[in-house]
CSV table of C-alpha atoms and ligand atoms in Angstrom, one decimal:
chain,number,residue,atom,x,y,z
A,1,MET,CA,-5.2,73.7,4.0
A,2,ASN,CA,-6.5,74.4,7.8
A,3,VAL,CA,-8.1,70.4,8.2
A,4,ILE,CA,-7.5,67.7,6.5
A,5,MET,CA,-9.2,64.6,6.3
A,6,VAL,CA,-6.9,61.2,5.9
A,7,THR,CA,-9.2,58.5,4.5
A,8,GLY,CA,-7.5,55.4,5.4
A,9,GLY,CA,-4.9,57.0,8.1
A,10,ALA,CA,-4.5,53.5,9.9
A,11,GLY,CA,-3.4,51.6,7.6
A,12,PHE,CA,0.0,51.3,6.0
A,13,ILE,CA,0.7,54.5,3.6
A,14,GLY,CA,-2.0,56.4,5.4
A,15,SER,CA,0.2,56.6,8.9
A,16,ASN,CA,3.2,57.6,7.7
A,17,PHE,CA,1.8,60.5,5.8
A,18,ILE,CA,-0.3,61.7,9.0
A,19,ARG,CA,3.4,61.7,11.0
A,20,TYR,CA,5.4,63.1,7.9
A,21,VAL,CA,3.2,66.1,8.1
A,22,LEU,CA,2.1,66.8,11.3
A,23,GLU,CA,5.8,65.9,12.4
A,24,LYS,CA,7.9,67.0,9.4
A,25,THR,CA,6.1,70.0,7.3
A,26,ASP,CA,5.3,73.5,8.0
A,27,PHE,CA,1.6,72.1,8.3
A,28,LYS,CA,-0.4,74.1,11.8
A,29,GLY,CA,-3.6,72.9,11.3
A,30,LYS,CA,-6.1,69.9,12.2
A,31,ILE,CA,-5.9,66.4,10.5
A,32,VAL,CA,-9.1,64.1,10.8
A,33,ASN,CA,-8.3,59.8,10.4
A,34,VAL,CA,-11.2,58.4,8.9
A,35,ASP,CA,-10.9,54.5,8.9
A,36,LYS,CA,-12.9,51.8,9.5
A,37,LEU,CA,-10.0,49.8,10.7
A,38,THR,CA,-9.8,46.7,8.6
A,39,TYR,CA,-8.0,44.2,8.9
A,40,ALA,CA,-5.1,46.5,7.3
A,41,GLY,CA,-6.4,49.1,9.7
A,42,ASN,CA,-3.9,49.2,12.8
A,43,PRO,CA,-4.7,52.4,15.3
A,44,GLU,CA,-1.1,51.0,16.7
A,45,ASN,CA,0.9,52.7,13.6
A,46,LEU,CA,0.0,55.9,15.0
A,47,SER,CA,-0.4,55.3,19.3
A,48,ASP,CA,2.7,58.0,19.5
A,49,ILE,CA,0.9,60.6,16.9
A,50,ALA,CA,-2.1,60.3,19.3
A,51,GLN,CA,-0.1,60.4,22.7
A,52,LYS,CA,1.4,64.1,21.3
A,53,TYR,CA,-1.4,65.5,19.3
A,54,SER,CA,-4.9,63.5,20.1
A,55,SER,CA,-7.9,66.2,20.5
A,56,THR,CA,-5.5,68.8,19.4
A,57,ARG,CA,-4.2,68.4,16.0
A,58,TYR,CA,-5.4,64.6,15.2
A,59,PHE,CA,-8.4,63.3,15.5
A,60,PHE,CA,-9.8,59.6,14.8
A,61,GLU,CA,-13.1,59.0,13.6
A,62,GLN,CA,-13.7,55.1,12.8
A,63,THR,CA,-16.1,55.2,9.9
A,64,ASP,CA,-16.7,53.3,6.5
A,65,ILE,CA,-16.1,55.7,3.5
A,66,CYS,CA,-19.2,53.8,2.7
A,67,ASP,CA,-21.2,55.6,5.2
A,68,LYS,CA,-22.7,58.2,3.5
A,69,GLU,CA,-24.2,60.3,6.6
A,70,LYS,CA,-21.8,59.8,9.2
A,71,ILE,CA,-19.1,61.3,6.0
A,72,ALA,CA,-21.4,64.4,5.7
A,73,GLU,CA,-21.2,64.8,9.7
A,74,LEU,CA,-17.6,65.0,9.8
A,75,PHE,CA,-17.5,66.8,7.0
A,76,LYS,CA,-19.4,69.4,9.0
A,77,LYS,CA,-18.1,68.5,12.2
A,78,TYR,CA,-15.1,69.6,11.2
A,79,ASN,CA,-14.8,72.0,8.6
A,80,ILE,CA,-12.8,69.8,6.5
A,81,ASP,CA,-11.4,72.0,3.4
A,82,THR,CA,-8.9,69.5,2.0
A,83,VAL,CA,-9.3,65.4,1.7
A,84,VAL,CA,-6.1,63.1,1.1
A,85,HIS,CA,-7.4,59.6,0.2
A,86,PHE,CA,-5.6,56.5,1.3
A,87,ALA,CA,-8.6,54.1,2.0
A,88,ALA,CA,-8.5,51.3,0.1
A,89,GLU,CA,-8.6,47.7,0.1
A,90,SER,CA,-5.1,47.4,-1.1
A,91,HIS,CA,-3.8,43.8,-1.8
A,92,VAL,CA,-4.3,42.1,-5.2
A,93,ASP,CA,-4.0,38.6,-3.6
A,94,ARG,CA,-7.5,39.0,-1.9
A,95,SER,CA,-8.7,40.7,-5.2
A,96,ILE,CA,-8.6,37.7,-6.7
A,97,LEU,CA,-9.2,35.6,-3.6
A,98,GLY,CA,-12.9,37.8,-3.4
A,99,PRO,CA,-13.0,40.9,-5.4
A,100,LYS,CA,-16.8,42.5,-3.6
A,101,ASP,CA,-14.9,44.7,-0.5
A,102,PHE,CA,-12.6,46.2,-3.3
A,103,ILE,CA,-15.3,47.2,-5.4
A,104,GLU,CA,-17.1,48.4,-2.3
A,105,THR,CA,-14.9,50.7,-0.7
A,106,ASN,CA,-11.9,51.6,-3.6
A,107,ILE,CA,-15.6,52.3,-5.7
A,108,MET,CA,-18.5,52.8,-3.2
A,109,GLY,CA,-16.6,54.6,-1.0
A,110,THR,CA,-14.5,57.0,-3.7
A,111,PHE,CA,-17.6,58.0,-5.1
A,112,ASN,CA,-19.7,58.8,-1.5
A,113,LEU,CA,-16.5,60.8,-0.7
A,114,LEU,CA,-17.2,63.0,-4.0
A,115,GLU,CA,-20.8,63.4,-3.5
A,116,ASN,CA,-19.9,64.4,0.1
A,117,ALA,CA,-17.4,66.7,-1.4
A,118,ARG,CA,-19.2,68.0,-3.4
A,119,ASN,CA,-22.5,68.7,-1.4
A,120,TYR,CA,-20.1,70.0,1.4
A,121,TRP,CA,-18.2,72.5,-0.7
A,122,GLY,CA,-20.3,73.9,-3.3
A,123,GLN,CA,-18.2,75.6,-5.8
A,124,ARG,CA,-15.5,76.4,-3.6
A,125,THR,CA,-12.1,76.8,-4.9
A,126,ASP,CA,-10.1,77.0,-2.0
A,127,VAL,CA,-10.7,73.3,-0.8
A,128,ARG,CA,-9.1,70.1,-2.8
A,129,PHE,CA,-9.8,66.7,-3.0
A,130,HIS,CA,-6.0,64.5,-3.5
A,131,HIS,CA,-7.0,60.9,-4.5
A,132,ILE,CA,-4.2,58.0,-4.5
A,133,SER,CA,-4.0,55.5,-7.1
A,134,THR,CA,-1.6,53.2,-8.0
A,135,ASP,CA,0.6,52.8,-11.4
A,136,GLU,CA,-1.3,48.7,-11.5
A,137,VAL,CA,-4.4,51.1,-13.6
A,138,TYR,CA,-2.0,51.4,-16.5
A,139,GLY,CA,-1.6,47.4,-16.9
A,140,SER,CA,2.0,45.8,-17.4
A,141,LEU,CA,5.1,46.7,-19.3
A,142,GLY,CA,7.2,44.0,-21.6
A,143,GLU,CA,11.0,44.7,-21.6
A,144,THR,CA,11.6,47.8,-21.8
A,145,GLY,CA,9.0,51.5,-21.6
A,146,TYR,CA,7.2,53.0,-18.6
A,147,PHE,CA,4.3,54.4,-17.1
A,148,TYR,CA,3.7,58.2,-17.9
A,149,GLU,CA,0.3,60.3,-16.5
A,150,THR,CA,-0.6,59.9,-20.5
A,151,THR,CA,-0.4,56.0,-20.4
A,152,PRO,CA,-3.9,54.4,-21.1
A,153,TYR,CA,-6.0,53.0,-18.5
A,154,ASP,CA,-5.5,48.9,-19.2
A,155,PRO,CA,-5.7,47.2,-15.4
A,156,ARG,CA,-5.8,43.4,-15.0
A,157,SER,CA,-7.1,42.8,-11.8
A,158,PRO,CA,-9.9,43.4,-9.7
A,159,TYR,CA,-7.6,45.3,-7.3
A,160,SER,CA,-6.6,47.7,-10.6
A,161,ALA,CA,-9.6,47.8,-12.2
A,162,SER,CA,-11.6,48.6,-9.0
A,163,LYS,CA,-8.7,51.3,-8.5
A,164,ALA,CA,-8.8,52.7,-11.9
A,165,SER,CA,-12.9,53.0,-11.8
A,166,SER,CA,-12.3,55.3,-8.7
A,167,ASP,CA,-9.6,57.6,-10.4
A,168,HIS,CA,-12.1,58.0,-13.7
A,169,LEU,CA,-14.8,58.9,-11.0
A,170,VAL,CA,-12.7,61.3,-9.9
A,171,GLU,CA,-11.9,63.1,-13.3
A,172,ALA,CA,-15.8,62.8,-13.9
A,173,TYR,CA,-16.2,65.2,-10.9
A,174,LYS,CA,-13.5,67.4,-11.8
A,175,HIS,CA,-14.5,67.3,-15.4
A,176,THR,CA,-18.6,68.0,-14.5
A,177,TYR,CA,-19.1,69.5,-11.1
A,178,GLY,CA,-15.7,71.5,-11.4
A,179,LEU,CA,-14.2,69.5,-8.3
A,180,PRO,CA,-10.9,70.8,-7.7
A,181,VAL,CA,-8.9,67.6,-7.4
A,182,THR,CA,-5.7,65.8,-7.7
A,183,LYS,CA,-4.4,62.5,-8.1
A,184,SER,CA,-1.4,60.5,-8.3
A,185,ASN,CA,-0.4,56.9,-9.2
A,186,CYS,CA,2.1,55.6,-7.3
A,187,SER,CA,4.7,52.9,-7.6
A,188,ASN,CA,5.2,49.8,-4.7
A,189,ASN,CA,5.7,51.1,-1.2
A,190,TYR,CA,7.8,49.9,1.5
A,191,GLY,CA,9.2,50.8,4.9
A,192,PRO,CA,7.8,50.7,8.5
A,193,TYR,CA,4.5,50.0,9.0
A,194,HIS,CA,3.6,47.8,6.3
A,195,PHE,CA,1.6,45.4,6.9
A,196,PRO,CA,3.3,41.9,6.3
A,197,GLU,CA,1.5,40.3,3.6
A,198,LYS,CA,2.9,41.9,1.1
A,199,LEU,CA,6.4,41.2,-0.5
A,200,ILE,CA,9.1,42.7,1.6
A,201,PRO,CA,7.5,42.9,5.5
A,202,LEU,CA,6.8,39.3,4.4
A,203,LEU,CA,10.0,38.6,3.8
A,204,ILE,CA,11.0,40.0,7.0
A,205,LEU,CA,9.2,38.5,9.1
A,206,ASN,CA,9.5,34.4,7.6
A,207,ILE,CA,13.4,34.9,7.4
A,208,LEU,CA,12.6,35.9,11.7
A,209,ASP,CA,10.7,33.3,12.1
A,210,GLN,CA,12.1,30.8,9.5
A,211,LYS,CA,9.7,30.3,7.2
A,212,PRO,CA,10.0,29.9,3.0
A,213,LEU,CA,9.7,32.4,1.4
A,214,PRO,CA,7.2,32.2,-1.7
A,215,VAL,CA,8.2,33.6,-5.2
A,216,TYR,CA,5.7,33.7,-7.6
A,217,GLY,CA,6.3,32.0,-10.7
A,218,ASP,CA,10.1,33.1,-11.9
A,219,GLY,CA,10.6,35.4,-9.6
A,220,LEU,CA,11.3,38.0,-13.0
A,221,ASN,CA,8.6,39.9,-12.1
A,222,VAL,CA,9.3,43.4,-11.7
A,223,ARG,CA,8.8,46.6,-9.5
A,224,ASP,CA,9.9,49.8,-8.9
A,225,TRP,CA,10.3,50.2,-5.3
A,226,LEU,CA,9.3,53.5,-4.1
A,227,TYR,CA,9.9,54.5,0.1
A,228,VAL,CA,6.8,55.0,1.5
A,229,GLU,CA,8.8,58.5,3.3
A,230,ASP,CA,9.5,59.7,0.3
A,231,HIS,CA,5.9,59.1,-1.5
A,232,CYS,CA,4.6,61.1,1.5
A,233,SER,CA,6.9,63.9,0.1
A,234,ALA,CA,5.8,63.6,-2.8
A,235,ILE,CA,2.0,63.7,-1.6
A,236,TRP,CA,3.1,66.7,0.1
A,237,THR,CA,4.3,68.6,-2.5
A,238,ILE,CA,1.7,68.0,-4.9
A,239,LEU,CA,-0.5,69.7,-2.0
A,240,THR,CA,1.6,72.3,-1.7
A,241,LYS,CA,2.5,73.1,-5.2
A,242,GLY,CA,1.0,71.0,-7.8
A,243,ILE,CA,-1.6,72.3,-10.1
A,244,VAL,CA,-5.2,71.4,-9.3
A,245,GLY,CA,-6.7,69.7,-11.9
A,246,GLU,CA,-3.5,67.6,-13.0
A,247,THR,CA,-2.2,64.1,-12.4
A,248,TYR,CA,0.9,63.5,-10.8
A,249,ASN,CA,3.3,59.9,-11.7
A,250,ILE,CA,5.1,59.4,-8.1
A,251,GLY,CA,7.9,56.6,-8.7
A,252,GLY,CA,11.0,55.0,-6.9
A,253,GLU,CA,13.1,54.8,-10.1
A,254,ASN,CA,14.0,51.3,-8.5
A,255,GLU,CA,13.2,48.9,-10.8
A,256,ARG,CA,13.8,45.2,-9.6
A,257,THR,CA,12.8,41.7,-10.0
A,258,ASN,CA,11.3,39.7,-7.1
A,259,ILE,CA,14.2,37.3,-7.4
A,260,GLU,CA,16.7,40.4,-6.6
A,261,ILE,CA,14.9,41.6,-3.8
A,262,VAL,CA,13.9,38.3,-1.7
A,263,ASN,CA,18.2,37.7,-2.3
A,264,THR,CA,18.6,41.5,-1.3
A,265,VAL,CA,16.4,41.0,2.3
A,266,CYS,CA,18.0,37.5,2.6
A,267,GLU,CA,21.4,39.5,2.8
A,268,ILE,CA,20.9,42.1,4.8
A,269,MET,CA,19.2,39.7,7.3
A,270,ALA,CA,21.7,37.3,7.5
A,271,GLU,CA,24.1,40.7,8.5
A,272,LYS,CA,22.6,41.5,10.9
A,273,HIS,CA,22.3,38.1,12.0
A,274,ASN,CA,25.8,37.6,11.7
A,275,LYS,CA,25.5,34.7,9.4
A,276,GLU,CA,27.1,33.3,5.6
A,277,LYS,CA,25.9,36.2,3.3
A,278,ASP,CA,23.8,33.1,1.3
A,279,PHE,CA,22.4,31.5,4.8
A,280,TYR,CA,18.6,32.8,4.5
A,281,LYS,CA,18.5,31.2,0.6
A,282,LYS,CA,17.8,28.3,1.2
A,283,LEU,CA,14.4,29.2,2.2
A,284,ILE,CA,13.3,30.6,-1.0
A,285,THR,CA,10.5,28.7,-2.5
A,286,PHE,CA,9.3,29.1,-5.5
A,287,VAL,CA,5.6,28.7,-5.6
A,288,LYS,CA,2.6,28.8,-8.2
A,289,ASP,CA,2.4,31.9,-10.3
A,290,ARG,CA,-0.4,35.2,-9.2
A,291,PRO,CA,-3.1,34.9,-11.9
A,292,GLY,CA,-3.0,37.9,-14.4
A,293,HIS,CA,0.3,38.2,-12.6
A,294,ASP,CA,1.6,41.9,-14.4
A,295,ARG,CA,5.0,41.5,-15.3
A,296,ARG,CA,6.8,44.3,-15.1
A,297,TYR,CA,5.8,48.1,-13.6
A,298,ALA,CA,8.0,51.1,-14.0
A,299,ILE,CA,7.0,54.7,-13.5
A,300,ASN,CA,8.4,57.7,-15.7
A,301,CYS,CA,8.2,60.5,-12.8
A,302,ASP,CA,10.1,63.4,-14.4
A,303,LYS,CA,7.0,65.4,-14.8
A,304,ILE,CA,6.6,66.1,-10.5
A,305,LYS,CA,10.2,66.0,-10.8
A,306,GLN,CA,10.5,68.9,-13.3
A,307,GLN,CA,7.5,70.9,-12.4
A,308,LEU,CA,7.0,70.8,-8.8
A,309,GLY,CA,11.1,69.7,-8.3
A,310,TRP,CA,10.2,66.7,-5.7
A,311,LYS,CA,12.6,63.8,-5.5
A,312,GLN,CA,13.2,60.9,-4.2
A,313,SER,CA,15.9,60.9,-0.5
A,314,VAL,CA,17.3,57.5,-0.6
A,315,ASN,CA,18.0,54.9,-3.3
A,316,PHE,CA,16.5,51.3,-3.0
A,317,GLU,CA,20.2,50.2,-1.2
A,318,GLN,CA,19.3,52.6,1.6
A,319,GLY,CA,15.8,52.6,1.8
A,320,ILE,CA,15.7,49.2,2.3
A,321,ARG,CA,18.1,48.6,5.0
A,322,LYS,CA,16.2,51.5,7.1
A,323,THR,CA,12.8,49.0,6.2
A,324,VAL,CA,14.7,46.2,8.0
A,325,GLU,CA,16.5,48.1,10.9
A,326,TRP,CA,12.9,49.3,11.8
A,327,TYR,CA,10.9,45.8,11.6
A,328,LEU,CA,13.8,44.4,13.4
A,329,ALA,CA,13.8,47.5,16.4
A,330,ASN,CA,10.0,47.5,16.3
A,331,SER,CA,9.7,43.7,17.1
A,332,GLN,CA,6.8,43.8,19.7
A,333,TRP,CA,4.7,45.8,16.3
A,334,VAL,CA,5.6,42.7,14.3
A,335,LYS,CA,4.1,40.2,17.4
A,336,ASN,CA,0.8,42.0,17.7
A,337,VAL,CA,0.4,41.7,13.7
A,338,GLN,CA,1.3,38.6,13.9
A,339,SER,CA,-1.5,37.4,15.9
A,340,GLY,CA,-4.0,38.9,14.0
A,341,ASP,CA,-5.6,38.4,11.3
A,342,TYR,CA,-2.4,38.1,9.2
A,343,LYS,CA,-1.9,34.8,11.3
A,344,ASN,CA,-5.5,33.5,9.7
A,345,TRP,CA,-4.5,34.5,6.0
A,346,ILE,CA,-0.9,33.6,5.6
A,347,ASN,CA,-2.1,29.7,7.2
A,348,LYS,CA,-4.6,29.6,4.6
A,349,ASN,CA,-3.3,31.1,1.8
A,350,TYR,CA,0.5,31.0,1.7
A,351,GLU,CA,2.2,27.8,4.0
A,352,LYS,CA,-0.3,25.4,2.1
A,353,ARG,CA,1.7,25.5,-0.9
B,401,NAD,P1,-3.3,49.4,3.4
B,401,NAD,O1,-4.2,48.3,3.4
B,401,NAD,O2,-2.3,49.4,4.3
B,401,NAD,O3,-4.3,50.8,4.2
B,401,NAD,C1,-5.9,51.0,3.9
B,401,NAD,C2,-6.4,51.8,5.2
B,401,NAD,O4,-7.5,51.7,4.3
B,401,NAD,C3,-6.9,50.5,6.3
B,401,NAD,O5,-6.6,51.0,7.6
B,401,NAD,C4,-8.4,50.4,6.4
B,401,NAD,O6,-8.3,49.7,7.9
B,401,NAD,C5,-8.5,51.4,5.9
B,401,NAD,N1,-9.7,51.1,4.7
B,401,NAD,C6,-10.3,50.3,4.4
B,401,NAD,N2,-11.4,50.4,3.8
B,401,NAD,C7,-11.9,51.0,4.6
B,401,NAD,C8,-13.2,51.4,4.3
B,401,NAD,N3,-14.7,51.2,4.1
B,401,NAD,N4,-13.4,52.9,4.9
B,401,NAD,C9,-13.1,53.6,5.8
B,401,NAD,N5,-11.6,53.1,5.9
B,401,NAD,C10,-11.5,51.3,5.4
B,401,NAD,O7,-3.1,50.0,2.0
B,401,NAD,P2,-1.8,51.2,1.6
B,401,NAD,O8,-1.1,50.5,2.0
B,401,NAD,O9,-1.4,51.8,3.0
B,401,NAD,O10,-2.5,51.8,0.0
B,401,NAD,C11,-3.5,53.5,0.4
B,401,NAD,C12,-3.6,54.0,-0.7
B,401,NAD,O11,-2.3,53.8,-1.6
B,401,NAD,C13,-4.6,52.7,-0.9
B,401,NAD,O12,-5.4,53.7,-2.0
B,401,NAD,C14,-3.7,52.2,-2.2
B,401,NAD,O13,-4.3,51.5,-3.6
B,401,NAD,C15,-2.4,53.0,-2.8
B,401,NAD,N6,-1.1,52.6,-3.2
B,401,NAD,C16,-0.3,51.5,-2.4
B,401,NAD,C17,0.7,51.5,-2.7
B,401,NAD,C18,1.2,50.7,-1.6
B,401,NAD,O14,2.7,50.7,-2.5
B,401,NAD,N7,0.7,50.1,-0.8
B,401,NAD,C19,1.3,51.4,-4.6
B,401,NAD,C20,0.0,52.1,-5.1
B,401,NAD,C21,-0.9,52.8,-4.2
B,402,TYD,P1,2.6,43.3,-3.8
B,402,TYD,O1,3.8,43.4,-2.3
B,402,TYD,O2,1.6,42.3,-3.2
B,402,TYD,O3,2.8,43.8,-4.5
B,402,TYD,P2,2.0,44.1,-5.6
B,402,TYD,O4,1.4,42.4,-6.0
B,402,TYD,O5,0.6,45.1,-5.6
B,402,TYD,O6,3.2,44.9,-6.3
B,402,TYD,O7,4.2,41.6,-4.8
B,402,TYD,C1,4.6,42.7,-5.0
B,402,TYD,C2,5.6,41.6,-6.1
B,402,TYD,O8,6.3,40.1,-4.7
B,402,TYD,C3,4.4,40.8,-7.0
B,402,TYD,O9,5.3,40.9,-8.4
B,402,TYD,C4,4.0,39.5,-6.3
B,402,TYD,C5,5.6,39.0,-5.9
B,402,TYD,N1,5.0,38.4,-4.5
B,402,TYD,C6,6.1,37.2,-4.3
B,402,TYD,O10,6.7,36.5,-5.4
B,402,TYD,N2,5.6,36.1,-3.1
B,402,TYD,C7,5.0,36.8,-2.3
B,402,TYD,O11,4.4,36.1,-1.2
B,402,TYD,C8,4.0,38.0,-2.3
B,402,TYD,C9,3.1,38.3,-1.2
B,402,TYD,C10,4.1,39.0,-3.2
């Protein structure tokens, strides 16, 4: 690995990944961040990295992954030998309101990257295309059981269907053209730089503003929470130790119901503000359920743990504390995010419920 093209590097996980690779690994090469800067892309997520490494080891290209000519040009310009593909439309609720962007970016964008990689690399084997996917492609679990790498795909939302489709394309390029790919399917991430349309940052910011905390349905849907830096270390492990052609599940092994998450965030915020434990729980508001709301996700990640020696560095209690503390310490980032698209989205879609 000499030059890594990271797509979607201005988003939540991508920006954490770039920081992780440049600051916490022994990687000596360059990173090219290819991002369209949609509402979810925020250059401020990497302002420290840009300041430190711009034009030496970090390069930013504002580009749509669907743009065939521009992506071809970038492969050539930087002599890309590794792609780590995060760029996507990522929010289930938005996919329900308008699936078109999801089909374009997640399916057509992935197709375009695969085509460019195939054209530029030919039959080279010293290269890698790593595709980031989600556990949501496996569908919804009942009260027991886990998602394994071998679990059949059963996506339910336009978001997960578009991700499943992109995963199939990656597999097809492996089998048909011999493209050296790896793939990872991870559970719900949380941590610094998370855009506040997603549950955990939304809760923190709404508590700060004393706004209702919307809980969909009965609040008993279960997610498996993965601290974002642990996700980044898992991807790095796959890039450096993973077997080409393989898929790895990455999970936090921290299953929680949504209402448990809401209560925990309320309690940590109360502690930070010297209030009584249950002070913010009065903001909890049960709202209409998400259509087709998947009941439970839970990942079995024995494969990456046993075969590649990866493990999580924090449990949920440690990770959620670090996350709340990061949001409290980064009020300017929060303020800037709140003044943009976030505000319009929240006003339109949440407050009226
Ligand atoms: P995000 O929404 O925070 O960021 C997505 C980034 O992609 C943004 O910077 C955006 O500007 C960019 N982007 C969108 N469309 C683009 C396009 N056409 N061309 C170039 N750039 C474009 O998403 P995230 O939470 O960081 O997720 C990253 C990846 O991880 C996605 O592929 C997502 O499906 C996957 N994933 C996320 C989670 C999670 O909990 N966040 C869980 C499982 C899998
Ligand atoms: P989210 O963060 O949108 O991630 P995903 O849908 O990809 O799992 O939602 C996490 C869980 O929280 C999910 O079960 C939906 C629920 N949820 C709420 O109850 N209220 C909210 O305001 C949001 C955004 C999500």
